[in-house]
PDB file of C-alpha atoms in Angstrom:
ATOM      1  CA  MET A 160      14.421 -23.136 145.884  1.00  0.00           C
ATOM      2  CA  SER A 161      14.287 -20.136 144.724  1.00  0.00           C
ATOM      3  CA  ASP A 162      13.314 -16.586 145.332  1.00  0.00           C
ATOM      4  CA  ILE A 163       9.480 -17.537 143.748  1.00  0.00           C
ATOM      5  CA  ALA A 164       7.330 -17.185 145.982  1.00  0.00           C
ATOM      6  CA  VAL A 165       5.910 -20.797 147.487  1.00  0.00           C
ATOM      7  CA  ARG A 166       2.007 -20.574 147.591  1.00  0.00           C
ATOM      8  CA  PRO A 167       1.247 -24.400 147.479  1.00  0.00           C
ATOM      9  CA  GLN A 168      -2.485 -24.588 149.039  1.00  0.00           C
ATOM     10  CA  GLU A 169      -3.616 -22.138 147.156  1.00  0.00           C
ATOM     11  CA  TRP A 170      -1.758 -23.895 143.994  1.00  0.00           C
ATOM     12  CA  MET A 171      -3.554 -26.413 144.579  1.00  0.00           C
ATOM     13  CA  GLU A 172      -7.072 -24.640 144.937  1.00  0.00           C
ATOM     14  CA  LYS A 173      -6.952 -22.871 141.942  1.00  0.00           C
ATOM     15  CA  ILE A 174      -6.030 -26.215 140.279  1.00  0.00           C
ATOM     16  CA  SER A 175      -8.861 -28.375 141.843  1.00  0.00           C
ATOM     17  CA  GLY A 176     -11.420 -25.040 140.598  1.00  0.00           C
ATOM     18  CA  LEU A 177     -10.186 -25.260 137.504  1.00  0.00           C
ATOM     19  CA  ARG A 178     -10.507 -28.938 137.425  1.00  0.00           C
ATOM     20  CA  GLU A 179     -14.066 -29.064 139.220  1.00  0.00           C
ATOM     21  CA  HIS A 180     -15.414 -25.800 136.224  1.00  0.00           C
ATOM     22  CA  ILE A 181     -14.290 -28.332 133.578  1.00  0.00           C
ATOM     23  CA  GLY A 182     -16.574 -31.054 134.763  1.00  0.00           C
ATOM     24  CA  LYS A 183     -19.664 -29.382 134.681  1.00  0.00           C
ATOM     25  CA  VAL A 184     -19.115 -28.961 131.102  1.00  0.00           C
ATOM     26  CA  ILE A 185     -17.333 -32.250 130.200  1.00  0.00           C
ATOM     27  CA  VAL A 186     -19.240 -35.600 131.137  1.00  0.00           C
ATOM     28  CA  GLY A 187     -16.060 -37.894 133.032  1.00  0.00           C
ATOM     29  CA  GLN A 188     -13.500 -38.406 132.094  1.00  0.00           C
ATOM     30  CA  GLN A 189     -11.873 -37.756 135.190  1.00  0.00           C
ATOM     31  CA  GLU A 190      -9.188 -39.257 134.538  1.00  0.00           C
ATOM     32  CA  VAL A 191      -8.507 -37.318 131.141  1.00  0.00           C
ATOM     33  CA  VAL A 192      -8.875 -33.863 132.780  1.00  0.00           C
ATOM     34  CA  GLU A 193      -6.351 -35.375 135.516  1.00  0.00           C
ATOM     35  CA  GLN A 194      -3.524 -36.293 133.328  1.00  0.00           C
ATOM     36  CA  MET A 195      -4.301 -32.998 130.602  1.00  0.00           C
ATOM     37  CA  LEU A 196      -4.017 -30.828 133.694  1.00  0.00           C
ATOM     38  CA  TRP A 197      -0.601 -31.861 135.141  1.00  0.00           C
ATOM     39  CA  CYS A 198       0.780 -32.156 131.652  1.00  0.00           C
ATOM     40  CA  ILE A 199      -0.756 -28.329 130.922  1.00  0.00           C
ATOM     41  CA  PHE A 200       1.365 -27.434 134.695  1.00  0.00           C
ATOM     42  CA  ALA A 201       4.064 -29.234 133.731  1.00  0.00           C
ATOM     43  CA  GLY A 202       4.501 -27.141 130.474  1.00  0.00           C
ATOM     44  CA  GLY A 203       4.206 -29.696 127.907  1.00  0.00           C
ATOM     45  CA  HIS A 204       2.083 -31.102 125.236  1.00  0.00           C
ATOM     46  CA  ALA A 205      -0.315 -33.988 125.292  1.00  0.00           C
ATOM     47  CA  LEU A 206      -1.486 -36.769 122.581  1.00  0.00           C
ATOM     48  CA  LEU A 207      -5.110 -37.760 123.001  1.00  0.00           C
ATOM     49  CA  GLU A 208      -6.000 -41.354 121.692  1.00  0.00           C
ATOM     50  CA  GLY A 209      -9.473 -42.389 121.548  1.00  0.00           C
ATOM     51  CA  ILE A 210     -12.290 -43.106 119.118  1.00  0.00           C
ATOM     52  CA  PRO A 211     -13.935 -40.029 117.955  1.00  0.00           C
ATOM     53  CA  GLY A 212     -17.036 -38.827 119.197  1.00  0.00           C
ATOM     54  CA  LEU A 213     -16.032 -39.324 122.723  1.00  0.00           C
ATOM     55  CA  GLY A 214     -15.210 -35.311 123.641  1.00  0.00           C
ATOM     56  CA  LYS A 215     -11.676 -34.797 123.010  1.00  0.00           C
ATOM     57  CA  THR A 216     -11.921 -31.766 121.134  1.00  0.00           C
ATOM     58  CA  MET A 217     -14.602 -29.933 123.664  1.00  0.00           C
ATOM     59  CA  LEU A 218     -12.337 -30.983 126.387  1.00  0.00           C
ATOM     60  CA  VAL A 219      -9.457 -29.556 124.953  1.00  0.00           C
ATOM     61  CA  ARG A 220     -12.125 -25.430 124.358  1.00  0.00           C
ATOM     62  CA  THR A 221     -13.402 -25.635 127.491  1.00  0.00           C
ATOM     63  CA  VAL A 222      -9.026 -26.189 129.019  1.00  0.00           C
ATOM     64  CA  SER A 223      -8.712 -22.925 126.714  1.00  0.00           C
ATOM     65  CA  GLU A 224     -11.442 -21.312 127.630  1.00  0.00           C
ATOM     66  CA  ALA A 225     -11.327 -21.469 131.122  1.00  0.00           C
ATOM     67  CA  LEU A 226      -7.587 -20.682 131.096  1.00  0.00           C
ATOM     68  CA  GLU A 227      -8.708 -17.548 129.259  1.00  0.00           C
ATOM     69  CA  LEU A 228      -6.018 -18.931 126.802  1.00  0.00           C
ATOM     70  CA  SER A 229      -6.622 -18.595 122.683  1.00  0.00           C
ATOM     71  CA  PHE A 230      -7.044 -21.055 120.657  1.00  0.00           C
ATOM     72  CA  SER A 231      -6.730 -22.862 117.479  1.00  0.00           C
ATOM     73  CA  ARG A 232      -7.878 -26.020 116.445  1.00  0.00           C
ATOM     74  CA  ILE A 233      -6.421 -27.778 113.418  1.00  0.00           C
ATOM     75  CA  GLN A 234      -7.794 -30.445 110.931  1.00  0.00           C
ATOM     76  CA  PHE A 235      -5.377 -32.940 110.325  1.00  0.00           C
ATOM     77  CA  THR A 236      -5.624 -33.598 106.071  1.00  0.00           C
ATOM     78  CA  PRO A 237      -3.612 -35.370 104.005  1.00  0.00           C
ATOM     79  CA  ASP A 238      -3.383 -32.099 101.924  1.00  0.00           C
ATOM     80  CA  LEU A 239      -1.971 -29.926 105.002  1.00  0.00           C
ATOM     81  CA  MET A 240       1.037 -28.256 104.129  1.00  0.00           C
ATOM     82  CA  PRO A 241       3.838 -26.879 106.009  1.00  0.00           C
ATOM     83  CA  SER A 242       2.756 -23.265 105.391  1.00  0.00           C
ATOM     84  CA  ASP A 243      -0.969 -24.033 106.157  1.00  0.00           C
ATOM     85  CA  ILE A 244      -0.074 -24.652 109.394  1.00  0.00           C
ATOM     86  CA  THR A 245       3.183 -22.563 110.349  1.00  0.00           C
ATOM     87  CA  GLY A 246       2.043 -19.659 107.828  1.00  0.00           C
ATOM     88  CA  THR A 247       4.043 -17.315 105.055  1.00  0.00           C
ATOM     89  CA  ASN A 248       5.557 -14.335 104.218  1.00  0.00           C
ATOM     90  CA  ILE A 249       3.567 -13.239 101.356  1.00  0.00           C
ATOM     91  CA  LEU A 250       4.145 -10.144  99.313  1.00  0.00           C
ATOM     92  CA  SER A 251       2.436  -6.455 100.387  1.00  0.00           C
ATOM     93  CA  PHE A 252       2.353  -3.426  98.286  1.00  0.00           C
ATOM     94  CA  GLY A 253       2.038   0.096 100.158  1.00  0.00           C
ATOM     95  CA  GLN A 254       0.352   2.978  99.445  1.00  0.00           C
ATOM     96  CA  HIS A 255       3.759   4.471  97.248  1.00  0.00           C
ATOM     97  CA  GLY A 256       3.468   1.116  95.751  1.00  0.00           C
ATOM     98  CA  ASP A 257       6.711   0.224  97.075  1.00  0.00           C
ATOM     99  CA  THR A 258       6.626  -3.878  98.015  1.00  0.00           C
ATOM    100  CA  GLY A 259       7.639  -5.898 100.615  1.00  0.00           C
ATOM    101  CA  MET A 260       6.798  -8.879 101.599  1.00  0.00           C
ATOM    102  CA  THR A 261       5.261  -9.531 105.518  1.00  0.00           C
ATOM    103  CA  PHE A 262       4.416 -12.429 107.357  1.00  0.00           C
ATOM    104  CA  GLN A 263       1.096 -13.976 107.298  1.00  0.00           C
ATOM    105  CA  ARG A 264       0.465 -16.360 111.219  1.00  0.00           C
ATOM    106  CA  GLY A 265      -0.692 -19.541 110.617  1.00  0.00           C
ATOM    107  CA  PRO A 266      -2.842 -20.931 113.569  1.00  0.00           C
ATOM    108  CA  LEU A 267       0.409 -21.601 115.612  1.00  0.00           C
ATOM    109  CA  PHE A 268       0.626 -18.694 116.653  1.00  0.00           C
ATOM    110  CA  SER A 269      -2.176 -19.320 119.605  1.00  0.00           C
ATOM    111  CA  SER A 270      -1.349 -20.187 122.960  1.00  0.00           C
ATOM    112  CA  ILE A 271      -3.817 -23.937 123.000  1.00  0.00           C
ATOM    113  CA  VAL A 272      -3.869 -25.652 119.284  1.00  0.00           C
ATOM    114  CA  LEU A 273      -5.565 -28.361 119.350  1.00  0.00           C
ATOM    115  CA  ALA A 274      -4.141 -30.802 116.386  1.00  0.00           C
ATOM    116  CA  ASP A 275      -7.141 -32.954 115.267  1.00  0.00           C
ATOM    117  CA  GLU A 276      -6.674 -36.094 113.909  1.00  0.00           C
ATOM    118  CA  ILE A 277      -2.061 -35.369 113.880  1.00  0.00           C
ATOM    119  CA  ASN A 278      -1.627 -39.198 111.939  1.00  0.00           C
ATOM    120  CA  ARG A 279      -3.735 -37.494 108.992  1.00  0.00           C
ATOM    121  CA  ALA A 280      -1.271 -35.428 107.848  1.00  0.00           C
ATOM    122  CA  THR A 281       1.656 -35.984 105.192  1.00  0.00           C
ATOM    123  CA  PRO A 282       5.216 -36.314 107.638  1.00  0.00           C
ATOM    124  CA  LYS A 283       6.494 -33.186 105.804  1.00  0.00           C
ATOM    125  CA  THR A 284       3.332 -31.510 107.400  1.00  0.00           C
ATOM    126  CA  GLN A 285       3.505 -33.262 110.762  1.00  0.00           C
ATOM    127  CA  SER A 286       7.400 -32.452 111.423  1.00  0.00           C
ATOM    128  CA  ALA A 287       6.241 -28.751 111.153  1.00  0.00           C
ATOM    129  CA  LEU A 288       5.390 -29.107 114.348  1.00  0.00           C
ATOM    130  CA  LEU A 289       8.050 -30.372 115.601  1.00  0.00           C
ATOM    131  CA  GLU A 290      10.023 -26.480 116.283  1.00  0.00           C
ATOM    132  CA  ALA A 291       7.430 -25.634 117.732  1.00  0.00           C
ATOM    133  CA  MET A 292       7.014 -27.835 120.014  1.00  0.00           C
ATOM    134  CA  GLN A 293      10.824 -28.300 121.368  1.00  0.00           C
ATOM    135  CA  GLU A 294      12.194 -24.506 120.659  1.00  0.00           C
ATOM    136  CA  LYS A 295       8.484 -22.451 121.306  1.00  0.00           C
ATOM    137  CA  THR A 296       9.531 -20.089 117.946  1.00  0.00           C
ATOM    138  CA  VAL A 297       9.098 -21.212 113.716  1.00  0.00           C
ATOM    139  CA  THR A 298      11.215 -20.309 111.294  1.00  0.00           C
ATOM    140  CA  VAL A 299       9.981 -19.325 107.534  1.00  0.00           C
ATOM    141  CA  GLY A 300      12.386 -17.720 105.226  1.00  0.00           C
ATOM    142  CA  GLY A 301      15.357 -17.637 107.815  1.00  0.00           C
ATOM    143  CA  VAL A 302      13.234 -16.026 110.009  1.00  0.00           C
ATOM    144  CA  THR A 303      13.051 -17.175 113.591  1.00  0.00           C
ATOM    145  CA  HIS A 304       9.381 -15.659 114.662  1.00  0.00           C
ATOM    146  CA  GLN A 305       8.202 -16.575 119.127  1.00  0.00           C
ATOM    147  CA  LEU A 306       5.408 -17.971 119.497  1.00  0.00           C
ATOM    148  CA  PRO A 307       3.354 -17.223 122.697  1.00  0.00           C
ATOM    149  CA  ARG A 308       3.666 -17.588 126.457  1.00  0.00           C
ATOM    150  CA  PRO A 309       2.437 -20.825 127.357  1.00  0.00           C
ATOM    151  CA  PHE A 310       1.869 -22.421 124.644  1.00  0.00           C
ATOM    152  CA  PHE A 311       0.968 -26.520 124.380  1.00  0.00           C
ATOM    153  CA  VAL A 312       0.228 -28.673 121.054  1.00  0.00           C
ATOM    154  CA  LEU A 313      -2.916 -30.703 122.278  1.00  0.00           C
ATOM    155  CA  ALA A 314      -3.156 -33.539 119.285  1.00  0.00           C
ATOM    156  CA  THR A 315      -5.747 -36.382 119.389  1.00  0.00           C
ATOM    157  CA  GLN A 316      -5.640 -39.708 116.839  1.00  0.00           C
ATOM    158  CA  ASN A 317      -7.871 -42.442 115.980  1.00  0.00           C
ATOM    159  CA  PRO A 318      -7.320 -45.743 116.985  1.00  0.00           C
ATOM    160  CA  LEU A 319      -8.831 -47.313 114.789  1.00  0.00           C
ATOM    161  CA  GLU A 320      -8.624 -45.960 111.966  1.00  0.00           C
ATOM    162  CA  ASN A 321      -5.586 -46.474 109.770  1.00  0.00           C
ATOM    163  CA  GLU A 322      -5.611 -46.308 105.924  1.00  0.00           C
ATOM    164  CA  GLY A 323      -4.755 -43.226 104.805  1.00  0.00           C
ATOM    165  CA  THR A 324      -2.823 -42.688 107.895  1.00  0.00           C
ATOM    166  CA  TYR A 325       1.335 -41.783 108.433  1.00  0.00           C
ATOM    167  CA  PRO A 326       1.888 -42.981 112.032  1.00  0.00           C
ATOM    168  CA  LEU A 327       3.710 -40.302 113.646  1.00  0.00           C
ATOM    169  CA  PRO A 328       8.198 -40.898 114.164  1.00  0.00           C
ATOM    170  CA  GLU A 329       9.295 -42.135 117.252  1.00  0.00           C
ATOM    171  CA  ALA A 330      11.332 -38.853 117.065  1.00  0.00           C
ATOM    172  CA  GLN A 331       7.849 -36.815 117.754  1.00  0.00           C
ATOM    173  CA  LEU A 332       6.077 -38.459 119.772  1.00  0.00           C
ATOM    174  CA  ASP A 333       8.815 -38.862 122.415  1.00  0.00           C
ATOM    175  CA  ARG A 334       8.174 -34.725 122.184  1.00  0.00           C
ATOM    176  CA  PHE A 335       4.841 -35.675 124.093  1.00  0.00           C
ATOM    177  CA  LEU A 336       5.207 -35.606 127.731  1.00  0.00           C
ATOM    178  CA  LEU A 337       2.141 -37.668 128.477  1.00  0.00           C
ATOM    179  CA  LYS A 338       0.299 -39.423 125.457  1.00  0.00           C
ATOM    180  CA  ILE A 339      -4.127 -39.800 126.943  1.00  0.00           C
ATOM    181  CA  GLU A 340      -5.440 -43.054 127.039  1.00  0.00           C
ATOM    182  CA  VAL A 341      -9.733 -41.267 126.158  1.00  0.00           C
ATOM    183  CA  SER A 342     -12.058 -44.394 127.133  1.00  0.00           C
ATOM    184  CA  TYR A 343     -15.271 -44.878 126.306  1.00  0.00           C
ATOM    185  CA  PRO A 344     -18.597 -43.832 128.681  1.00  0.00           C
ATOM    186  CA  SER A 345     -19.715 -45.289 131.197  1.00  0.00           C
ATOM    187  CA  ALA A 346     -24.334 -46.077 130.921  1.00  0.00           C
ATOM    188  CA  ASP A 347     -25.008 -43.465 133.907  1.00  0.00           C
ATOM    189  CA  GLU A 348     -21.637 -40.564 131.990  1.00  0.00           C
ATOM    190  CA  LEU A 349     -24.419 -41.568 128.510  1.00  0.00           C
ATOM    191  CA  LYS A 350     -27.352 -41.199 129.728  1.00  0.00           C
ATOM    192  CA  GLU A 351     -25.607 -36.882 131.145  1.00  0.00           C
ATOM    193  CA  ILE A 352     -24.810 -36.522 127.691  1.00  0.00           C
ATOM    194  CA  VAL A 353     -26.789 -37.143 126.846  1.00  0.00           C
ATOM    195  CA  LYS A 354     -28.982 -34.407 129.561  1.00  0.00           C
ATOM    196  CA  ARG A 355     -26.123 -32.381 128.130  1.00  0.00           C
ATOM    197  CA  THR A 356     -26.368 -32.655 125.185  1.00  0.00           C
ATOM    198  CA  THR A 357     -30.380 -32.178 124.015  1.00  0.00           C
ATOM    199  CA  SER A 358     -31.409 -30.299 126.546  1.00  0.00           C
ATOM    200  CA  SER A 359     -31.778 -25.620 126.185  1.00  0.00           C
ATOM    201  CA  HIS A 360     -29.203 -24.545 129.252  1.00  0.00           C
ATOM    202  CA  GLU A 361     -26.417 -24.530 127.685  1.00  0.00           C
ATOM    203  CA  PHE A 362     -23.350 -23.861 130.677  1.00  0.00           C
ATOM    204  CA  GLN A 363     -21.147 -21.279 130.141  1.00  0.00           C
ATOM    205  CA  VAL A 364     -17.617 -21.584 129.978  1.00  0.00           C
ATOM    206  CA  GLU A 365     -15.469 -19.120 133.027  1.00  0.00           C
ATOM    207  CA  ARG A 366     -12.578 -18.264 133.087  1.00  0.00           C
ATOM    208  CA  GLN A 367     -10.995 -19.519 136.030  1.00  0.00           C
ATOM    209  CA  MET A 368      -7.564 -18.309 135.475  1.00  0.00           C
ATOM    210  CA  THR A 369      -4.995 -16.451 133.531  1.00  0.00           C
ATOM    211  CA  GLY A 370      -2.382 -16.799 131.588  1.00  0.00           C
ATOM    212  CA  GLU A 371       0.227 -15.083 134.288  1.00  0.00           C
ATOM    213  CA  GLU A 372      -1.453 -17.398 136.719  1.00  0.00           C
ATOM    214  CA  LEU A 373      -0.500 -20.302 134.742  1.00  0.00           C
ATOM    215  CA  LEU A 374       2.911 -19.828 134.573  1.00  0.00           C
ATOM    216  CA  GLU A 375       3.261 -18.915 137.990  1.00  0.00           C
ATOM    217  CA  ILE A 376       2.278 -22.602 138.592  1.00  0.00           C
ATOM    218  CA  GLN A 377       4.542 -23.833 136.422  1.00  0.00           C
ATOM    219  CA  ARG A 378       7.763 -22.460 137.806  1.00  0.00           C
ATOM    220  CA  GLY A 379       5.998 -23.213 141.229  1.00  0.00           C
ATOM    221  CA  ALA A 380       5.805 -26.991 140.567  1.00  0.00           C
ATOM    222  CA  LYS A 381       9.862 -26.402 139.284  1.00  0.00           C
ATOM    223  CA  GLU A 382      10.040 -26.099 142.988  1.00  0.00           C
ATOM    224  CA  VAL A 383       8.844 -29.232 143.872  1.00  0.00           C
ATOM    225  CA  LEU A 384      11.319 -31.389 145.931  1.00  0.00           C
ATOM    226  CA  VAL A 385      12.978 -34.287 144.497  1.00  0.00           C
ATOM    227  CA  ALA A 386      13.887 -36.721 147.794  1.00  0.00           C
ATOM    228  CA  GLU A 387      17.268 -38.490 145.890  1.00  0.00           C
ATOM    229  CA  GLU A 388      15.739 -42.249 147.158  1.00  0.00           C
ATOM    230  CA  ILE A 389      12.407 -40.727 144.877  1.00  0.00           C
ATOM    231  CA  LEU A 390      14.915 -40.290 141.881  1.00  0.00           C
ATOM    232  CA  ASP A 391      16.498 -43.273 142.290  1.00  0.00           C
ATOM    233  CA  TYR A 392      13.050 -45.780 141.719  1.00  0.00           C
ATOM    234  CA  ALA A 393      12.273 -43.235 139.295  1.00  0.00           C
ATOM    235  CA  VAL A 394      15.659 -44.295 137.647  1.00  0.00           C
ATOM    236  CA  ARG A 395      15.180 -47.848 138.088  1.00  0.00           C
ATOM    237  CA  LEU A 396      11.737 -47.635 136.609  1.00  0.00           C
ATOM    238  CA  LEU A 397      12.807 -46.141 133.751  1.00  0.00           C
ATOM    239  CA  MET A 398      15.993 -48.922 133.653  1.00  0.00           C
ATOM    240  CA  MET A 399      13.652 -51.657 133.756  1.00  0.00           C
ATOM    241  CA  THR A 400      11.778 -50.860 130.107  1.00  0.00           C
ATOM    242  CA  HIS A 401      14.740 -51.459 128.895  1.00  0.00           C
ATOM    243  CA  PRO A 402      15.359 -55.326 127.570  1.00  0.00           C
ATOM    244  CA  GLU A 403      19.099 -55.891 127.564  1.00  0.00           C
ATOM    245  CA  GLU A 404      18.986 -55.394 131.645  1.00  0.00           C
ATOM    246  CA  ALA A 405      19.373 -57.572 134.837  1.00  0.00           C
ATOM    247  CA  SER A 406      15.983 -56.098 136.339  1.00  0.00           C
ATOM    248  CA  ALA A 407      13.829 -56.140 133.405  1.00  0.00           C
ATOM    249  CA  PRO A 408      10.623 -58.446 134.079  1.00  0.00           C
ATOM    250  CA  GLU A 409       9.633 -61.391 131.737  1.00  0.00           C
ATOM    251  CA  ALA A 410       7.945 -59.254 129.196  1.00  0.00           C
ATOM    252  CA  VAL A 411      10.247 -56.451 129.041  1.00  0.00           C
ATOM    253  CA  ARG A 412      12.764 -59.366 127.948  1.00  0.00           C
ATOM    254  CA  LYS A 413      10.187 -60.533 125.106  1.00  0.00           C
ATOM    255  CA  TYR A 414       8.002 -58.087 123.658  1.00  0.00           C
ATOM    256  CA  VAL A 415      10.495 -54.584 124.149  1.00  0.00           C
ATOM    257  CA  GLN A 416      13.050 -53.866 121.564  1.00  0.00           C
ATOM    258  CA  PHE A 417      14.177 -50.377 122.678  1.00  0.00           C
ATOM    259  CA  GLY A 418      12.911 -49.127 125.837  1.00  0.00           C
ATOM    260  CA  SER A 419      12.229 -45.286 127.064  1.00  0.00           C
ATOM    261  CA  GLY A 420      14.705 -42.669 126.413  1.00  0.00           C
ATOM    262  CA  PRO A 421      15.905 -38.908 128.545  1.00  0.00           C
ATOM    263  CA  ARG A 422      12.801 -37.866 127.810  1.00  0.00           C
ATOM    264  CA  GLY A 423      11.019 -40.955 129.641  1.00  0.00           C
ATOM    265  CA  ILE A 424      12.935 -39.715 132.959  1.00  0.00           C
ATOM    266  CA  GLN A 425      12.004 -36.111 132.012  1.00  0.00           C
ATOM    267  CA  SER A 426       8.224 -36.550 131.834  1.00  0.00           C
ATOM    268  CA  ILE A 427       7.863 -38.743 135.032  1.00  0.00           C
ATOM    269  CA  ILE A 428       8.849 -36.861 137.174  1.00  0.00           C
ATOM    270  CA  SER A 429       7.887 -33.156 135.756  1.00  0.00           C
ATOM    271  CA  VAL A 430       4.506 -34.379 136.136  1.00  0.00           C
ATOM    272  CA  SER A 431       5.350 -36.318 139.220  1.00  0.00           C
ATOM    273  CA  LYS A 432       6.036 -32.878 140.389  1.00  0.00           C
ATOM    274  CA  VAL A 433       3.058 -30.802 139.268  1.00  0.00           C
ATOM    275  CA  ARG A 434       0.455 -33.917 140.993  1.00  0.00           C
ATOM    276  CA  ALA A 435       2.229 -33.346 144.734  1.00  0.00           C
ATOM    277  CA  LEU A 436       1.397 -29.620 144.101  1.00  0.00           C
ATOM    278  CA  CYS A 437      -1.989 -30.495 143.007  1.00  0.00           C
ATOM    279  CA  SER A 438      -2.035 -32.902 146.230  1.00  0.00           C
ATOM    280  CA  GLY A 439      -0.953 -29.750 148.643  1.00  0.00           C
ATOM    281  CA  ARG A 440       2.657 -30.843 148.580  1.00  0.00           C
ATOM    282  CA  MET A 441       6.259 -29.401 148.055  1.00  0.00           C
ATOM    283  CA  HIS A 442       8.017 -33.075 147.612  1.00  0.00           C
ATOM    284  CA  VAL A 443       7.439 -35.937 144.981  1.00  0.00           C
ATOM    285  CA  SER A 444       6.654 -39.602 146.485  1.00  0.00           C
ATOM    286  CA  THR A 445       7.001 -42.744 145.171  1.00  0.00           C
ATOM    287  CA  GLY A 446       3.009 -42.758 144.589  1.00  0.00           C
ATOM    288  CA  ASP A 447       2.932 -39.846 142.436  1.00  0.00           C
ATOM    289  CA  ILE A 448       5.284 -41.715 140.187  1.00  0.00           C
ATOM    290  CA  ARG A 449       3.756 -44.642 139.879  1.00  0.00           C
ATOM    291  CA  ALA A 450       0.470 -42.760 138.897  1.00  0.00           C
ATOM    292  CA  VAL A 451       2.082 -40.858 136.273  1.00  0.00           C
ATOM    293  CA  ALA A 452       4.365 -43.957 134.988  1.00  0.00           C
ATOM    294  CA  LEU A 453       1.588 -45.567 132.240  1.00  0.00           C
ATOM    295  CA  ALA A 454       0.755 -41.985 130.527  1.00  0.00           C
ATOM    296  CA  ALA A 455       4.309 -40.741 129.994  1.00  0.00           C
ATOM    297  CA  LEU A 456       5.760 -43.969 128.901  1.00  0.00           C
ATOM    298  CA  ARG A 457       3.174 -46.071 127.065  1.00  0.00           C
ATOM    299  CA  HIS A 458       4.603 -44.074 123.785  1.00  0.00           C
ATOM    300  CA  ARG A 459       7.881 -44.190 124.765  1.00  0.00           C
ATOM    301  CA  LEU A 460       8.174 -47.451 124.823  1.00  0.00           C
ATOM    302  CA  PHE A 461       8.750 -49.773 121.273  1.00  0.00           C
ATOM    303  CA  LEU A 462       7.108 -53.507 120.638  1.00  0.00           C
ATOM    304  CA  ASN A 463       9.637 -56.166 118.811  1.00  0.00           C
ATOM    305  CA  PHE A 464       7.401 -57.726 115.872  1.00  0.00           C
ATOM    306  CA  GLU A 465       6.494 -61.149 118.295  1.00  0.00           C
ATOM    307  CA  GLY A 466       4.297 -59.268 120.428  1.00  0.00           C
ATOM    308  CA  GLN A 467       2.633 -56.469 117.821  1.00  0.00           C
ATOM    309  CA  ALA A 468       1.869 -60.071 116.453  1.00  0.00           C
ATOM    310  CA  LEU A 469       0.240 -61.252 119.609  1.00  0.00           C
ATOM    311  CA  GLY A 470      -1.181 -57.940 120.728  1.00  0.00           C
ATOM    312  CA  VAL A 471       0.759 -57.088 123.983  1.00  0.00           C
ATOM    313  CA  THR A 472       0.229 -54.094 124.810  1.00  0.00           C
ATOM    314  CA  THR A 473       2.899 -51.017 126.088  1.00  0.00           C
ATOM    315  CA  ASP A 474       0.542 -50.244 129.499  1.00  0.00           C
ATOM    316  CA  ARG A 475       0.769 -54.252 129.652  1.00  0.00           C
ATOM    317  CA  VAL A 476       4.488 -54.201 129.657  1.00  0.00           C
ATOM    318  CA  ILE A 477       4.165 -51.040 132.164  1.00  0.00           C
ATOM    319  CA  GLN A 478       1.756 -52.248 134.496  1.00  0.00           C
ATOM    320  CA  GLU A 479       4.473 -55.848 134.855  1.00  0.00           C
ATOM    321  CA  VAL A 480       7.650 -53.317 135.175  1.00  0.00           C
ATOM    322  CA  LEU A 481       5.706 -51.352 138.273  1.00  0.00           C
ATOM    323  CA  GLN A 482       5.341 -54.338 139.321  1.00  0.00           C
ATOM    324  CA  ALA A 483       8.186 -56.099 139.273  1.00  0.00           C
ATOM    325  CA  LEU A 484       9.509 -52.981 140.786  1.00  0.00           C
ATOM    326  CA  GLU A 485       6.905 -52.569 144.367  1.00  0.00           C
ATOM    327  CA  ALA A 486       8.243 -56.692 143.931  1.00  0.00           C
ATOM    328  CA  SER A 487      12.721 -55.464 144.806  1.00  0.00           C
ATOM    329  CA  ALA A 488      11.832 -52.394 146.772  1.00  0.00           C
TER     330      ALA A 488
END
């Protein structure tokens, strides 16, 4: 381990307090909140998919306020241009009539950026996020500008309305650490939503963690140990998503065109470390690997024509991979 002071119990309590505070604003969606926290403490970006009105925007805003981080919301539309989100050079005039170019920062220069309905913007605008997500920088006019630390892109998309949308290309999907499915609330949760949103009482979000404390936990998560057999388990899981592998289950060989690439296992391990830390452990277990597999891989498997025609989901395929993995263990 490095010389960082490892305090798993303290970090676990801070994360637990943050989770409980978010729960006072967001009704239900415990799994979504948990996966978003995994993603943030692993230092990655998240893609949230769900129908409108499920509280995706409210969740992201609540997290940013509880973490006391700067927040920007970008509503993606077909006419949005790359410079609208990254910023642009503008002509400025000095006191003595001299002129020069000044960089006007765009909304991307925030610690948490909500890219709302990201699949509604054109590929040209979508690609403007690639450098920011991977390098944490923005280059305009040949000059590279550093983005704030920490920096997260939390994007949303609606799975129902596909007319006039531009699906994210595989290379950009791969930049998201997790793809989080936001489900419809239960009857009891609907009642609680109505009570909270139609009353005069409004809960005030209070700061639970500073940006520096967040960065410290991110560094601490990297110190969580991964035993060789656990790493082998994760590698077998990833390899079984490839249809040409002899150990791949029938669903993979029949419906998958391309399995997950190396970023898949990087995501599984980094998120598993955070999940272990959330439990006060400094070592990853096979349970951590299984728990994060769906969110880490569902956007990294690409189905063939037969799979798409039959309505097979990548979640179903990954579940069969996990079952096959357990049977062979």
